[in-house]
Amino acid sequence: MRGNVVNETVAQTDVETLETDVPDASENVPSGTTAAPTAPELDPTSKLTEMGYTDIEPVEGAAEASNETTFRATNADGEEVDVVVDTTTGAVVSEQEPAEAEEEM
């Protein structure tokens, strides 16, 4: 029966007091400041240029996954390629021959 005594004690705890004692995170933000943006603005063409790509142009109508975009560019080896870039990180997801070059074969 001792277990029942513990349960009765727990049941008597004032739940509302516990919930109101949790501080609101916004209370710790100094006045005059704004929250950090969820993701910084990223210029994928600048990232591609840093990686050695040139002649960078967006590919219109390319099938894109969420947070990805496709560019036609010339890689460091001088080959024309389609480059899929993660728009949140700037990382190259894939690089392959342009779709038109594959159709001609």
mmCIF file of C-alpha atoms in Angstrom:
data_model
loop_
_atom_site.group_PDB
_atom_site.id
_atom_site.type_symbol
_atom_site.label_atom_id
_atom_site.label_comp_id
_atom_site.label_asym_id
_atom_site.label_seq_id
_atom_site.Cartn_x
_atom_site.Cartn_y
_atom_site.Cartn_z
ATOM 1 C CA MET A 1 0.000 0.000 0.000
ATOM 2 C CA ARG A 2 2.964 2.290 0.326
ATOM 3 C CA GLY A 3 2.821 2.928 -3.452
ATOM 4 C CA ASN A 4 -0.588 4.524 -3.023
ATOM 5 C CA VAL A 5 0.829 7.064 -0.583
ATOM 6 C CA VAL A 6 3.429 8.189 -3.134
ATOM 7 C CA ASN A 7 0.808 8.480 -5.852
ATOM 8 C CA GLU A 8 -1.434 10.577 -3.598
ATOM 9 C CA THR A 9 1.486 12.910 -2.847
ATOM 10 C CA VAL A 10 2.299 13.286 -6.541
ATOM 11 C CA ALA A 11 -1.376 13.834 -7.332
ATOM 12 C CA GLN A 12 -1.485 16.730 -4.865
ATOM 13 C CA THR A 13 1.327 18.621 -6.685
ATOM 14 C CA ASP A 14 0.053 21.864 -8.129
ATOM 15 C CA VAL A 15 0.562 21.344 -11.873
ATOM 16 C CA GLU A 16 -0.323 24.950 -12.708
ATOM 17 C CA THR A 17 2.506 26.227 -10.498
ATOM 18 C CA LEU A 18 4.987 23.982 -12.304
ATOM 19 C CA GLU A 19 3.875 25.199 -15.725
ATOM 20 C CA THR A 20 4.066 28.899 -14.829
ATOM 21 C CA ASP A 21 7.555 28.541 -13.346
ATOM 22 C CA VAL A 22 9.057 27.797 -16.782
ATOM 23 C CA PRO A 23 10.724 30.995 -18.036
ATOM 24 C CA ASP A 24 9.828 32.303 -21.457
ATOM 25 C CA ALA A 25 12.900 32.271 -23.733
ATOM 26 C CA SER A 26 11.960 35.676 -25.145
ATOM 27 C CA GLU A 27 12.460 37.213 -21.699
ATOM 28 C CA ASN A 28 16.218 36.738 -22.040
ATOM 29 C CA VAL A 29 16.520 38.697 -25.313
ATOM 30 C CA PRO A 30 17.921 42.204 -24.733
ATOM 31 C CA SER A 31 15.649 44.994 -25.920
ATOM 32 C CA GLY A 32 16.484 46.470 -29.291
ATOM 33 C CA THR A 33 17.752 43.175 -30.696
ATOM 34 C CA THR A 34 16.120 40.914 -33.192
ATOM 35 C CA ALA A 35 16.095 37.151 -33.413
ATOM 36 C CA ALA A 36 18.683 35.561 -35.681
ATOM 37 C CA PRO A 37 17.393 34.619 -39.136
ATOM 38 C CA THR A 38 16.588 30.964 -39.669
ATOM 39 C CA ALA A 39 19.023 30.717 -42.567
ATOM 40 C CA PRO A 40 21.480 33.284 -43.886
ATOM 41 C CA GLU A 41 20.999 34.619 -47.369
ATOM 42 C CA LEU A 42 23.169 32.556 -49.700
ATOM 43 C CA ASP A 43 24.214 33.449 -53.223
ATOM 44 C CA PRO A 44 24.783 30.078 -54.937
ATOM 45 C CA THR A 45 26.531 31.695 -57.908
ATOM 46 C CA SER A 46 29.148 33.240 -55.607
ATOM 47 C CA LYS A 47 29.771 29.842 -54.016
ATOM 48 C CA LEU A 48 30.117 28.242 -57.463
ATOM 49 C CA THR A 49 32.558 30.973 -58.529
ATOM 50 C CA GLU A 50 34.625 30.298 -55.387
ATOM 51 C CA MET A 51 34.731 26.617 -56.414
ATOM 52 C CA GLY A 52 36.114 27.457 -59.870
ATOM 53 C CA TYR A 53 32.940 27.448 -61.985
ATOM 54 C CA THR A 54 32.483 30.131 -64.660
ATOM 55 C CA ASP A 55 29.694 31.158 -67.101
ATOM 56 C CA ILE A 56 27.088 30.350 -64.424
ATOM 57 C CA GLU A 57 23.443 30.591 -65.531
ATOM 58 C CA PRO A 58 20.284 29.246 -63.857
ATOM 59 C CA VAL A 59 18.572 26.409 -65.732
ATOM 60 C CA GLU A 60 14.942 27.333 -66.335
ATOM 61 C CA GLY A 61 12.382 24.584 -65.798
ATOM 62 C CA ALA A 62 14.855 22.130 -64.247
ATOM 63 C CA ALA A 63 13.266 19.636 -61.880
ATOM 64 C CA GLU A 64 14.438 20.683 -58.435
ATOM 65 C CA ALA A 65 14.102 19.136 -55.016
ATOM 66 C CA SER A 66 13.341 21.251 -51.996
ATOM 67 C CA ASN A 67 16.253 23.602 -51.195
ATOM 68 C CA GLU A 68 18.052 22.801 -54.459
ATOM 69 C CA THR A 69 18.557 24.751 -57.668
ATOM 70 C CA THR A 70 20.235 23.890 -60.969
ATOM 71 C CA PHE A 71 22.791 25.962 -62.868
ATOM 72 C CA ARG A 72 24.539 25.499 -66.218
ATOM 73 C CA ALA A 73 28.215 26.369 -65.852
ATOM 74 C CA THR A 74 31.730 25.618 -67.014
ATOM 75 C CA ASN A 75 33.681 23.597 -64.458
ATOM 76 C CA ALA A 76 37.381 23.949 -63.623
ATOM 77 C CA ASP A 77 38.211 21.395 -66.371
ATOM 78 C CA GLY A 78 36.544 23.597 -69.010
ATOM 79 C CA GLU A 79 33.540 21.266 -69.449
ATOM 80 C CA GLU A 80 29.996 22.572 -69.687
ATOM 81 C CA VAL A 81 27.965 20.954 -66.878
ATOM 82 C CA ASP A 82 24.663 21.153 -65.039
ATOM 83 C CA VAL A 83 25.334 21.730 -61.359
ATOM 84 C CA VAL A 84 22.708 21.101 -58.666
ATOM 85 C CA VAL A 85 23.354 23.243 -55.590
ATOM 86 C CA ASP A 86 21.906 23.031 -52.085
ATOM 87 C CA THR A 87 20.557 26.567 -51.600
ATOM 88 C CA THR A 88 20.914 26.476 -47.811
ATOM 89 C CA THR A 89 24.582 25.415 -47.675
ATOM 90 C CA GLY A 90 25.932 26.202 -51.152
ATOM 91 C CA ALA A 91 27.224 22.632 -51.450
ATOM 92 C CA VAL A 92 27.260 20.991 -54.881
ATOM 93 C CA VAL A 93 24.780 18.108 -54.789
ATOM 94 C CA SER A 94 25.648 16.837 -58.263
ATOM 95 C CA GLU A 95 27.482 17.746 -61.437
ATOM 96 C CA GLN A 96 26.654 16.118 -64.759
ATOM 97 C CA GLU A 97 26.571 16.692 -68.506
ATOM 98 C CA PRO A 98 23.872 19.148 -69.540
ATOM 99 C CA ALA A 99 20.525 17.507 -70.281
ATOM 100 C CA GLU A 100 20.629 18.696 -73.933
ATOM 101 C CA ALA A 101 24.013 16.987 -74.497
ATOM 102 C CA GLU A 102 22.560 13.687 -73.206
ATOM 103 C CA GLU A 103 19.576 13.967 -75.618
ATOM 104 C CA GLU A 104 21.873 14.395 -78.649
ATOM 105 C CA MET A 105 23.589 11.056 -77.992
#
